[in-house]
C-alpha positions as a printed Julia matrix, in Angstrom:
240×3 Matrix{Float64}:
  6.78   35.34  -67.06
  8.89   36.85  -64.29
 11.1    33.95  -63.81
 12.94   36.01  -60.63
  9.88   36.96  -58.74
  9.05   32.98  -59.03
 12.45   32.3   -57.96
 12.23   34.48  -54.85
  8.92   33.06  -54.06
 10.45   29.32  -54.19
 13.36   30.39  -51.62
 11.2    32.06  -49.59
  9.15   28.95  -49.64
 11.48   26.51  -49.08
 12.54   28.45  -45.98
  9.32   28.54  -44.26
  8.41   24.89  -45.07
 11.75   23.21  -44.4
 11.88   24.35  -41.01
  8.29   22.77  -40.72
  9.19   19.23  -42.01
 11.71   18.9   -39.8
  9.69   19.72  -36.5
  6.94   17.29  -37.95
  9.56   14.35  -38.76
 10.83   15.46  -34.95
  7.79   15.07  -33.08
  6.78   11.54  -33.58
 10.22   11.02  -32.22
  9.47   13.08  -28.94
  6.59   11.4   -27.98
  7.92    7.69  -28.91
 10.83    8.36  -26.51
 12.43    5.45  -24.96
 13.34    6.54  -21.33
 16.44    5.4   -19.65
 15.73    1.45  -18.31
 15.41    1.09  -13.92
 18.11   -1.53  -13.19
 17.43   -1.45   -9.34
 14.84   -0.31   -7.39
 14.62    0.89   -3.47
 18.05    2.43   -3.37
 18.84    2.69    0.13
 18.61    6.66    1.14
 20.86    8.7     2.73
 19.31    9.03    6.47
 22.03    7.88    8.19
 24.35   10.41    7.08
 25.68   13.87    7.77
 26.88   16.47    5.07
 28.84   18.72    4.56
 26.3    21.16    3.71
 23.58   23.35    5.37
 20.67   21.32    4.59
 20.17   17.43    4.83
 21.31   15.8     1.66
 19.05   12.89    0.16
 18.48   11.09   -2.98
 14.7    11.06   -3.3
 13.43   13.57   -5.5
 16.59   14.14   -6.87
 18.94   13.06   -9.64
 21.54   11.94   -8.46
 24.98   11.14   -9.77
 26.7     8.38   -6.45
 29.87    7.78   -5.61
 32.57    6.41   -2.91
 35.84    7.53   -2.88
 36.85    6.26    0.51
 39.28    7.06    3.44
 42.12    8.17    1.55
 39.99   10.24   -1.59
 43.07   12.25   -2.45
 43.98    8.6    -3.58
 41.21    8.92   -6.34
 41.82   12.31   -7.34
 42.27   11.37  -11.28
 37.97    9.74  -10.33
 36.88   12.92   -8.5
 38.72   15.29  -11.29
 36.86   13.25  -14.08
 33.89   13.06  -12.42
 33.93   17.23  -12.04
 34.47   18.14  -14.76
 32.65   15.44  -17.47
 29.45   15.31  -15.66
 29.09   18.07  -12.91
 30.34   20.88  -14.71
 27.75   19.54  -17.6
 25.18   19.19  -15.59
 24.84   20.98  -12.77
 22.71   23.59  -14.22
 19.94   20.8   -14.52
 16.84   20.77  -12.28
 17.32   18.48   -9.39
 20.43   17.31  -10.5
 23.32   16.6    -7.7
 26.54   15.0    -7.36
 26.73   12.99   -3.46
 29.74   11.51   -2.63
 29.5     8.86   -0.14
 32.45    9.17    2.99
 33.26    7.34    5.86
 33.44    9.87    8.72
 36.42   11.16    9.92
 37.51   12.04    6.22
 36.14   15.69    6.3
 39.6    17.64    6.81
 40.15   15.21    3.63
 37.3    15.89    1.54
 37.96   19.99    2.14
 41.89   19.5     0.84
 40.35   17.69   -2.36
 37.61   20.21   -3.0
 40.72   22.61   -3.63
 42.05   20.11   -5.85
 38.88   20.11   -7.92
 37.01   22.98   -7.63
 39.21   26.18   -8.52
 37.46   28.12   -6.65
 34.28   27.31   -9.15
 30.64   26.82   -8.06
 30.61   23.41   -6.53
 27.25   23.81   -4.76
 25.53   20.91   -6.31
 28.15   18.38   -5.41
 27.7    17.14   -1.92
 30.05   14.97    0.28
 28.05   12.63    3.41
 29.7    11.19    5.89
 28.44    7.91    7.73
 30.11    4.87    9.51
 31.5     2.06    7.58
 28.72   -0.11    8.36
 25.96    2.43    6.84
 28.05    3.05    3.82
 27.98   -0.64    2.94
 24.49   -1.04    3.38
 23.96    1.38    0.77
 26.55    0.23   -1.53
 24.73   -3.41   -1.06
 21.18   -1.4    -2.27
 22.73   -0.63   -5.6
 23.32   -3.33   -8.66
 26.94   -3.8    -9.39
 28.75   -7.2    -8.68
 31.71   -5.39   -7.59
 32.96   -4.48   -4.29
 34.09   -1.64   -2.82
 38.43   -1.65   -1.95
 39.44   -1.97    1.87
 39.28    1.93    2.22
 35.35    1.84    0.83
 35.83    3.38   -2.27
 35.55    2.88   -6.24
 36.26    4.7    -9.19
 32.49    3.49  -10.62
 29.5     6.22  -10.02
 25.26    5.54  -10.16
 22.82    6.92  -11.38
 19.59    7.41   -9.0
 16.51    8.47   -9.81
 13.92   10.72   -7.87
 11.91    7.57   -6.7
 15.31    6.01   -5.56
 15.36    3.68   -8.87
 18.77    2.82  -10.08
 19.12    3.69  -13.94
 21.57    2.15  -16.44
 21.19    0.34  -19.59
 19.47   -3.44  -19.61
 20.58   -3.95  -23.0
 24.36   -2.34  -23.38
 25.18   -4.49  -26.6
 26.81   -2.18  -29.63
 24.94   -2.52  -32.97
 26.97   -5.08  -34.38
 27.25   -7.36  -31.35
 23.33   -6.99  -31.61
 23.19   -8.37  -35.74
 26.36  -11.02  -34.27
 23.32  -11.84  -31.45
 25.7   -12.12  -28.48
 24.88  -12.9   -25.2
 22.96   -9.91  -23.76
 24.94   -7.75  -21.06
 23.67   -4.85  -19.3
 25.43   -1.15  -17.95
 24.42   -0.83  -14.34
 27.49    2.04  -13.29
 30.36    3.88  -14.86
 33.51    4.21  -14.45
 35.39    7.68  -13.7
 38.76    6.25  -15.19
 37.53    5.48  -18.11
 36.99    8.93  -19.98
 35.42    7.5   -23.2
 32.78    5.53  -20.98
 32.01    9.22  -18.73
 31.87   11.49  -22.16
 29.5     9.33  -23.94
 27.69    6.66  -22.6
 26.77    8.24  -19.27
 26.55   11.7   -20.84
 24.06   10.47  -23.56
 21.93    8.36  -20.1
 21.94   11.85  -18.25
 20.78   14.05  -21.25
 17.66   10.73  -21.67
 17.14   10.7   -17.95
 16.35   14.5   -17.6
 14.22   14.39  -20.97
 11.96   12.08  -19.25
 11.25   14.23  -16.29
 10.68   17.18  -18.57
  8.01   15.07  -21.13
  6.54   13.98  -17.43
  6.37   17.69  -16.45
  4.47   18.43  -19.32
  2.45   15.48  -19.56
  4.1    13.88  -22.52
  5.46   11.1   -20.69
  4.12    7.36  -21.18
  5.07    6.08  -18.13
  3.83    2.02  -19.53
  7.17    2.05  -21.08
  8.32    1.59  -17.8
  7.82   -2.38  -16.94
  8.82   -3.99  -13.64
  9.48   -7.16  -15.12
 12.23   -5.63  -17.39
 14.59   -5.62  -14.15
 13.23   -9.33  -13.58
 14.26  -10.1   -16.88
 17.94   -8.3   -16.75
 18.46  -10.79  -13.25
 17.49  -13.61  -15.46
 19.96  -12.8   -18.11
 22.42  -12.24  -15.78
């Protein structure tokens, strides 16, 4: 018996099948997929506004990363630095995926001196600032979940994620794994904020990355789109 021919032959098939198993134990997994959880719907649009940029800026049919930094933004420089560099320059190579930052007008010669700050010269063509009076800037922070406020000069260090039907997106159900066995009280993850690093590189890195798997499964069909239930942002107002 030619014990290193068999040998060969067992490498050679662990090689092929291993790869195998692993794309079978992955693809019950792919079409399970739990998308991210709607929060808020009928996010107020952006109609009222004017940009910075050639075209008209909106949030439907995009993916949208919102935020307010205010009259003074050069004030929230650490926010707009953060929110640069640990989620636009991540994701700004993703389909429909933009960063709008919501101004009061008059703040433009201000916005240009803190795209310097941020941009280093670097490709900032997916990040968008709009500019609209104080009044239409709190009707769309009012369209959005929260439960904070914006600060006298209409800004916060917390951003949003919008979907491309104008859904807010977040988490119902933000409890860790152990508070889950402890059963506490159920508490949900309806922004993020810039300040806090840990919260930006993780949690709303790991929503993004679920948020743009669902719209590619629902671009090729995979999507179940039953796992979306109205009621669950019913139930998240009851809890809360």
């Amino acid at each position: 018996m030619n014990y290193k021919k068999i040998g060969i032959y067992f490498i050679l098939g662990v090689l092929f099948f291993l790869p195998v198993t692993f794309l079978l134990f992955l693809y019950p997994a792919t079409h399970n997929y739990n998308p991210l959880d709607i929060v808020n719907e009928d996010v107020l649009d952006l109609r009222a506004f004017t940009s910075d940029a050639k075209t008209d800026i909106q949030l439907k049919d995009h993916i949208t990363v919102l935020g307010f930094l205010g009259t003074k933004p050069m004030t929230k420089l650490t926010t707009a630095s953060n929110l640069k560099e640990l989620v636009y320059d991540k994701f700004k190579g993703f389909k429909k995926f933009q960063v709008v930052i919501v101004m009061p007008k008059g703040t433009e010669a201000a916005v240009q001196a803190l795209r310097k700050e941020i941009s280093l010269y670097e490709d900032l063509r997916f990040l968008h600032f709009v500019f609209g009076t104080p009044d239409a800037i709190s009707k769309v922070f009012k369209s959005l979940k929260h439960g904070i406020s914006l600060d006298a000069n209409y800004a916060t260090d917390t951003v949003f994620i919008v979907d491309k039907d104008l859904n807010q997106r977040g988490r119902i159900d933000d409890r860790s794994d152990k508070e889950i066995e402890r059963n506490t009280t159920v508490y949900g993850l309806n922004f993020y904020n810039c300040i806090q690093v840990a919260t930006i590189k993780n949690k709303m890195s790991e929503d993004l990355r679920i948020i743009f798997t669902e719209y590619r499964q629902k671009r090729k069909g995979e999507f179940n789109s039953t796992t979306r239930r109205a009621d669950d942002i019913n139930s998240n107002d009851e809890e809360n």
